[in-house]
Amino acid sequence: QVQLVQSGAEVMKPGASVKVSCKASGYIFTNYGINWVRQAPGQGLEWMGWISTDNGNTNYAQKLQGRVTLTTDTSTNTAYMELRSLRSDDTAVYYCARGRYSSGSSYFDYWGQGTLDTVSS
Amino acid sequence: DIQMTQSPSTLSASVGDRVTITCRASQNIGNWLAWYQQKPGKAPKVLIYKASSLESGVPSRFSGSGSGTEFTLTISSLQPDDFATFYCQQYYSHPETFGQGTKVEI
């Protein structure tokens, strides 16, 4: 069965960086893109970006441009999201989600369990 | 960016009720719309894609309709397991954007 398993919760200081992993199993990793979505406490869902697991192409939300980098390691079927220069309003649950279509925009048919990243001094 | 607006923000209902949630897009998105259900502490789960297609395994009491800029999610007979927050999402273009959510409560 399709599974996306994410790394554990972290606490970071303002200005630091965080890197969240998302290990996929149960399907051919390079056939589907991976998206990252975050949710601040008590708030709605915010799309952060997408990466093609086939060729590494990316598309980022404009508000995060320059602070976020998405990568993949096809040898381990793992996707990564790195966010830099963290601020308190980056405190959120971060989700990876499989895009149903291999390229372009998509809906998300499988999600990781979420990773709570807390930014606090 | 395409703005998605859901109404209502909160909905109080009882088991057995027919429930309708509306989602409006700021521009024509064809039928590139999905609906998700999210329970506290859990990841969202897709219910409907392409505006009206039921995701595999989702109960048939959920249905979606609409195209262009106006869409609806209907639950024909609300069940105890359905109390949750529901989100619409457009995938007509990057960045994919979500509605602000509709909380269905008792």
Short mmCIF file of N, CA, C and O in Angstrom, two decimals, chain A residues 14-96:
data_model
loop_
_atom_site.label_atom_id
_atom_site.label_comp_id
_atom_site.label_asym_id
_atom_site.label_seq_id
_atom_site.Cartn_x
_atom_site.Cartn_y
_atom_site.Cartn_z
N PRO A 14 14.66 30.94 15.98
CA PRO A 14 14.50 31.87 14.86
C PRO A 14 15.83 32.06 14.13
O PRO A 14 16.89 32.15 14.75
N GLY A 15 15.76 32.07 12.79
CA GLY A 15 16.95 32.23 11.98
C GLY A 15 17.59 30.92 11.56
O GLY A 15 18.43 30.92 10.64
N ALA A 16 17.21 29.83 12.20
CA ALA A 16 17.77 28.52 11.87
C ALA A 16 17.09 27.94 10.64
O ALA A 16 16.22 28.58 10.02
N SER A 17 17.52 26.72 10.29
CA SER A 17 16.93 26.00 9.16
C SER A 17 16.37 24.67 9.65
O SER A 17 16.76 24.16 10.72
N VAL A 18 15.47 24.10 8.86
CA VAL A 18 14.93 22.79 9.16
C VAL A 18 14.84 22.00 7.86
O VAL A 18 14.61 22.57 6.79
N LYS A 19 15.06 20.70 7.96
CA LYS A 19 14.93 19.83 6.79
C LYS A 19 14.06 18.65 7.17
O LYS A 19 14.39 17.89 8.08
N VAL A 20 12.94 18.51 6.51
CA VAL A 20 11.97 17.45 6.78
C VAL A 20 12.07 16.41 5.67
O VAL A 20 12.15 16.76 4.48
N SER A 21 12.07 15.14 6.05
CA SER A 21 12.13 14.07 5.05
C SER A 21 10.78 13.39 4.92
O SER A 21 9.94 13.41 5.83
N CYS A 22 10.58 12.74 3.77
CA CYS A 22 9.32 12.08 3.44
C CYS A 22 9.69 10.85 2.62
O CYS A 22 10.07 10.95 1.45
N LYS A 23 9.61 9.67 3.26
CA LYS A 23 10.01 8.44 2.58
C LYS A 23 8.77 7.75 2.01
O LYS A 23 7.82 7.44 2.74
N ALA A 24 8.81 7.49 0.72
CA ALA A 24 7.67 6.90 0.02
C ALA A 24 7.88 5.40 -0.18
O ALA A 24 9.00 4.93 -0.35
N SER A 25 6.78 4.68 -0.15
CA SER A 25 6.81 3.24 -0.43
C SER A 25 5.47 2.82 -1.01
O SER A 25 4.46 3.52 -0.89
N GLY A 26 5.48 1.66 -1.67
CA GLY A 26 4.24 1.09 -2.18
C GLY A 26 3.87 1.52 -3.58
O GLY A 26 2.79 1.15 -4.06
N TYR A 27 4.73 2.29 -4.24
CA TYR A 27 4.46 2.70 -5.61
C TYR A 27 5.79 3.09 -6.28
O TYR A 27 6.82 3.20 -5.60
N ILE A 28 5.75 3.32 -7.57
CA ILE A 28 6.96 3.74 -8.29
C ILE A 28 7.17 5.23 -8.05
O ILE A 28 6.41 6.08 -8.53
N PHE A 29 8.19 5.53 -7.30
CA PHE A 29 8.43 6.89 -6.78
C PHE A 29 8.48 7.93 -7.90
O PHE A 29 7.93 9.03 -7.77
N THR A 30 9.13 7.59 -8.99
CA THR A 30 9.35 8.58 -10.06
C THR A 30 8.15 8.78 -10.97
O THR A 30 8.21 9.57 -11.91
N ASN A 31 7.06 8.10 -10.68
CA ASN A 31 5.85 8.27 -11.50
C ASN A 31 4.93 9.39 -10.99
O ASN A 31 3.96 9.75 -11.68
N TYR A 32 5.21 9.92 -9.82
CA TYR A 32 4.34 10.93 -9.21
C TYR A 32 5.16 12.03 -8.58
O TYR A 32 6.19 11.76 -7.95
N GLY A 33 4.69 13.26 -8.69
CA GLY A 33 5.35 14.36 -8.02
C GLY A 33 5.05 14.38 -6.53
O GLY A 33 4.11 13.72 -6.06
N ILE A 34 5.86 15.11 -5.79
CA ILE A 34 5.64 15.30 -4.36
C ILE A 34 5.41 16.78 -4.09
O ILE A 34 6.16 17.64 -4.57
N ASN A 35 4.37 17.06 -3.35
CA ASN A 35 4.04 18.41 -2.93
C ASN A 35 4.25 18.55 -1.42
O ASN A 35 4.22 17.57 -0.69
N TRP A 36 4.45 19.77 -0.99
CA TRP A 36 4.56 20.07 0.44
C TRP A 36 3.49 21.11 0.77
O TRP A 36 3.33 22.12 0.07
N VAL A 37 2.78 20.82 1.86
CA VAL A 37 1.68 21.66 2.33
C VAL A 37 1.89 21.88 3.81
O VAL A 37 2.26 20.94 4.53
N ARG A 38 1.66 23.09 4.29
CA ARG A 38 1.80 23.32 5.72
C ARG A 38 0.52 23.87 6.31
O ARG A 38 -0.33 24.43 5.61
N GLN A 39 0.42 23.72 7.63
CA GLN A 39 -0.77 24.15 8.35
C GLN A 39 -0.36 24.72 9.69
O GLN A 39 0.08 23.98 10.58
N ALA A 40 -0.47 26.03 9.84
CA ALA A 40 -0.18 26.68 11.11
C ALA A 40 -1.24 26.27 12.14
O ALA A 40 -2.36 25.89 11.74
N PRO A 41 -0.92 26.34 13.42
CA PRO A 41 -1.87 25.92 14.46
C PRO A 41 -3.23 26.59 14.31
O PRO A 41 -3.32 27.81 14.24
N GLY A 42 -4.27 25.77 14.20
CA GLY A 42 -5.63 26.28 14.10
C GLY A 42 -5.98 26.95 12.78
O GLY A 42 -7.06 27.55 12.68
N GLN A 43 -5.09 26.84 11.80
CA GLN A 43 -5.30 27.53 10.53
C GLN A 43 -5.55 26.55 9.38
O GLN A 43 -5.61 25.33 9.59
N GLY A 44 -5.70 27.09 8.18
CA GLY A 44 -5.97 26.28 7.00
C GLY A 44 -4.71 25.74 6.35
O GLY A 44 -3.61 25.80 6.92
N LEU A 45 -4.88 25.21 5.16
CA LEU A 45 -3.80 24.54 4.43
C LEU A 45 -3.15 25.50 3.44
O LEU A 45 -3.83 26.23 2.72
N GLU A 46 -1.82 25.46 3.41
CA GLU A 46 -1.05 26.34 2.52
C GLU A 46 -0.08 25.50 1.70
O GLU A 46 0.79 24.85 2.26
N TRP A 47 -0.24 25.55 0.37
CA TRP A 47 0.67 24.84 -0.52
C TRP A 47 2.01 25.56 -0.55
O TRP A 47 2.08 26.79 -0.70
N MET A 48 3.10 24.79 -0.41
CA MET A 48 4.43 25.37 -0.37
C MET A 48 5.20 25.18 -1.68
O MET A 48 6.00 26.04 -2.08
N GLY A 49 4.99 24.04 -2.32
CA GLY A 49 5.75 23.80 -3.54
C GLY A 49 5.61 22.36 -4.00
O GLY A 49 5.01 21.51 -3.33
N TRP A 50 6.17 22.11 -5.17
CA TRP A 50 6.07 20.81 -5.84
C TRP A 50 7.42 20.47 -6.45
O TRP A 50 8.17 21.36 -6.90
N ILE A 51 7.75 19.17 -6.45
CA ILE A 51 8.94 18.71 -7.11
C ILE A 51 8.61 17.50 -7.97
O ILE A 51 7.87 16.60 -7.53
N SER A 52 9.12 17.50 -9.18
CA SER A 52 9.02 16.33 -10.02
C SER A 52 10.06 15.31 -9.56
O SER A 52 11.25 15.61 -9.52
N THR A 53 9.61 14.13 -9.21
CA THR A 53 10.55 13.09 -8.79
C THR A 53 11.24 12.45 -9.98
O THR A 53 12.19 11.69 -9.81
N ASP A 54 10.77 12.81 -11.18
CA ASP A 54 11.34 12.27 -12.41
C ASP A 54 12.57 13.06 -12.85
O ASP A 54 13.62 12.49 -13.14
N ASN A 55 12.43 14.41 -12.88
CA ASN A 55 13.53 15.22 -13.41
C ASN A 55 14.00 16.31 -12.46
O ASN A 55 14.90 17.07 -12.79
N GLY A 56 13.39 16.40 -11.27
CA GLY A 56 13.82 17.39 -10.29
C GLY A 56 13.28 18.79 -10.50
O GLY A 56 13.62 19.70 -9.73
N ASN A 57 12.44 18.98 -11.51
CA ASN A 57 11.83 20.31 -11.69
C ASN A 57 11.04 20.68 -10.44
O ASN A 57 10.43 19.84 -9.78
N THR A 58 11.06 21.98 -10.15
CA THR A 58 10.35 22.46 -8.96
C THR A 58 9.47 23.66 -9.29
O THR A 58 9.67 24.35 -10.29
N ASN A 59 8.50 23.89 -8.42
CA ASN A 59 7.68 25.09 -8.47
C ASN A 59 7.36 25.46 -7.03
O ASN A 59 6.87 24.62 -6.27
N TYR A 60 7.68 26.70 -6.65
CA TYR A 60 7.54 27.12 -5.26
C TYR A 60 6.48 28.21 -5.12
O TYR A 60 6.28 29.03 -6.01
N ALA A 61 5.84 28.23 -3.96
CA ALA A 61 4.96 29.34 -3.64
C ALA A 61 5.79 30.63 -3.58
O ALA A 61 6.89 30.65 -3.02
N GLN A 62 5.24 31.67 -4.18
CA GLN A 62 5.99 32.92 -4.30
C GLN A 62 6.43 33.46 -2.94
O GLN A 62 7.55 33.96 -2.79
N LYS A 63 5.58 33.34 -1.91
CA LYS A 63 5.93 33.91 -0.61
C LYS A 63 7.10 33.19 0.05
O LYS A 63 7.72 33.72 0.97
N LEU A 64 7.42 31.98 -0.41
CA LEU A 64 8.51 31.22 0.18
C LEU A 64 9.76 31.18 -0.71
O LEU A 64 10.79 30.64 -0.30
N GLN A 65 9.65 31.76 -1.90
CA GLN A 65 10.78 31.77 -2.83
C GLN A 65 12.03 32.30 -2.14
O GLN A 65 12.00 33.33 -1.47
N GLY A 66 13.12 31.57 -2.29
CA GLY A 66 14.38 31.98 -1.70
C GLY A 66 14.63 31.40 -0.33
O GLY A 66 15.77 31.42 0.16
N ARG A 67 13.60 30.91 0.32
CA ARG A 67 13.77 30.32 1.66
C ARG A 67 13.54 28.81 1.67
O ARG A 67 13.95 28.13 2.61
N VAL A 68 12.88 28.28 0.64
CA VAL A 68 12.54 26.87 0.62
C VAL A 68 13.23 26.17 -0.54
O VAL A 68 13.39 26.75 -1.63
N THR A 69 13.67 24.94 -0.30
CA THR A 69 14.26 24.11 -1.34
C THR A 69 13.71 22.69 -1.22
O THR A 69 13.73 22.11 -0.13
N LEU A 70 13.21 22.17 -2.32
CA LEU A 70 12.72 20.80 -2.37
C LEU A 70 13.70 19.95 -3.16
O LEU A 70 14.18 20.38 -4.23
N THR A 71 14.01 18.79 -2.64
CA THR A 71 14.90 17.86 -3.31
C THR A 71 14.37 16.44 -3.17
O THR A 71 13.44 16.19 -2.36
N THR A 72 14.93 15.54 -3.94
CA THR A 72 14.58 14.13 -3.81
C THR A 72 15.84 13.28 -3.93
O THR A 72 16.85 13.72 -4.50
N ASP A 73 15.77 12.09 -3.35
CA ASP A 73 16.81 11.08 -3.50
C ASP A 73 16.11 9.83 -4.04
O ASP A 73 15.44 9.13 -3.28
N THR A 74 16.26 9.60 -5.34
CA THR A 74 15.53 8.49 -5.94
C THR A 74 16.11 7.14 -5.54
O THR A 74 15.45 6.12 -5.71
N SER A 75 17.33 7.13 -5.00
CA SER A 75 17.93 5.85 -4.57
C SER A 75 17.25 5.33 -3.30
O SER A 75 17.27 4.13 -3.03
N THR A 76 16.65 6.25 -2.53
CA THR A 76 15.96 5.85 -1.29
C THR A 76 14.48 6.21 -1.31
O THR A 76 13.79 6.07 -0.30
N ASN A 77 13.98 6.69 -2.45
CA ASN A 77 12.57 7.08 -2.57
C ASN A 77 12.16 8.09 -1.50
O ASN A 77 11.10 7.96 -0.88
N THR A 78 13.02 9.07 -1.28
CA THR A 78 12.79 10.05 -0.22
C THR A 78 12.78 11.47 -0.79
O THR A 78 13.64 11.81 -1.61
N ALA A 79 11.81 12.25 -0.36
CA ALA A 79 11.75 13.66 -0.70
C ALA A 79 12.10 14.49 0.53
O ALA A 79 11.89 14.04 1.67
N TYR A 80 12.66 15.66 0.29
CA TYR A 80 13.09 16.54 1.38
C TYR A 80 12.57 17.95 1.14
O TYR A 80 12.50 18.43 0.01
N MET A 81 12.25 18.61 2.26
CA MET A 81 11.87 20.02 2.23
C MET A 81 12.76 20.75 3.24
O MET A 81 12.77 20.41 4.41
N GLU A 82 13.53 21.72 2.76
CA GLU A 82 14.36 22.54 3.63
C GLU A 82 13.81 23.96 3.64
O GLU A 82 13.59 24.55 2.58
N LEU A 83 13.63 24.50 4.83
CA LEU A 83 13.17 25.87 5.01
C LEU A 83 14.20 26.62 5.84
O LEU A 83 14.58 26.14 6.92
N ARG A 84 14.64 27.76 5.36
CA ARG A 84 15.73 28.52 6.00
C ARG A 84 15.19 29.81 6.60
O ARG A 84 14.05 30.22 6.36
N SER A 85 16.06 30.45 7.38
CA SER A 85 15.73 31.75 8.00
C SER A 85 14.37 31.69 8.70
O SER A 85 13.47 32.51 8.45
N LEU A 86 14.22 30.71 9.56
CA LEU A 86 12.92 30.45 10.18
C LEU A 86 12.46 31.61 11.05
O LEU A 86 13.25 32.26 11.75
N ARG A 87 11.14 31.82 11.02
CA ARG A 87 10.48 32.85 11.83
C ARG A 87 9.42 32.16 12.67
O ARG A 87 9.03 31.02 12.38
N SER A 88 8.90 32.87 13.63
CA SER A 88 7.88 32.27 14.49
C SER A 88 6.64 31.87 13.69
O SER A 88 5.98 30.86 14.02
N ASP A 89 6.33 32.60 12.64
CA ASP A 89 5.13 32.24 11.86
C ASP A 89 5.36 31.07 10.91
O ASP A 89 4.46 30.71 10.15
N ASP A 90 6.55 30.47 10.96
CA ASP A 90 6.78 29.22 10.24
C ASP A 90 6.41 28.01 11.10
O ASP A 90 6.47 26.87 10.62
N THR A 91 6.05 28.25 12.35
CA THR A 91 5.58 27.16 13.21
C THR A 91 4.33 26.55 12.60
O THR A 91 3.33 27.26 12.37
N ALA A 92 4.40 25.26 12.30
CA ALA A 92 3.30 24.62 11.58
C ALA A 92 3.52 23.11 11.54
O ALA A 92 4.61 22.62 11.85
N VAL A 93 2.47 22.41 11.14
CA VAL A 93 2.61 21.01 10.74
C VAL A 93 2.91 21.01 9.24
O VAL A 93 2.17 21.64 8.47
N TYR A 94 3.96 20.33 8.87
CA TYR A 94 4.37 20.25 7.48
C TYR A 94 4.01 18.86 6.94
O TYR A 94 4.36 17.85 7.56
N TYR A 95 3.33 18.84 5.82
CA TYR A 95 2.92 17.58 5.19
C TYR A 95 3.57 17.43 3.82
O TYR A 95 3.65 18.42 3.07
N CYS A 96 4.00 16.21 3.51
CA CYS A 96 4.27 15.89 2.12
C CYS A 96 3.03 15.19 1.57
O CYS A 96 2.29 14.53 2.32
#
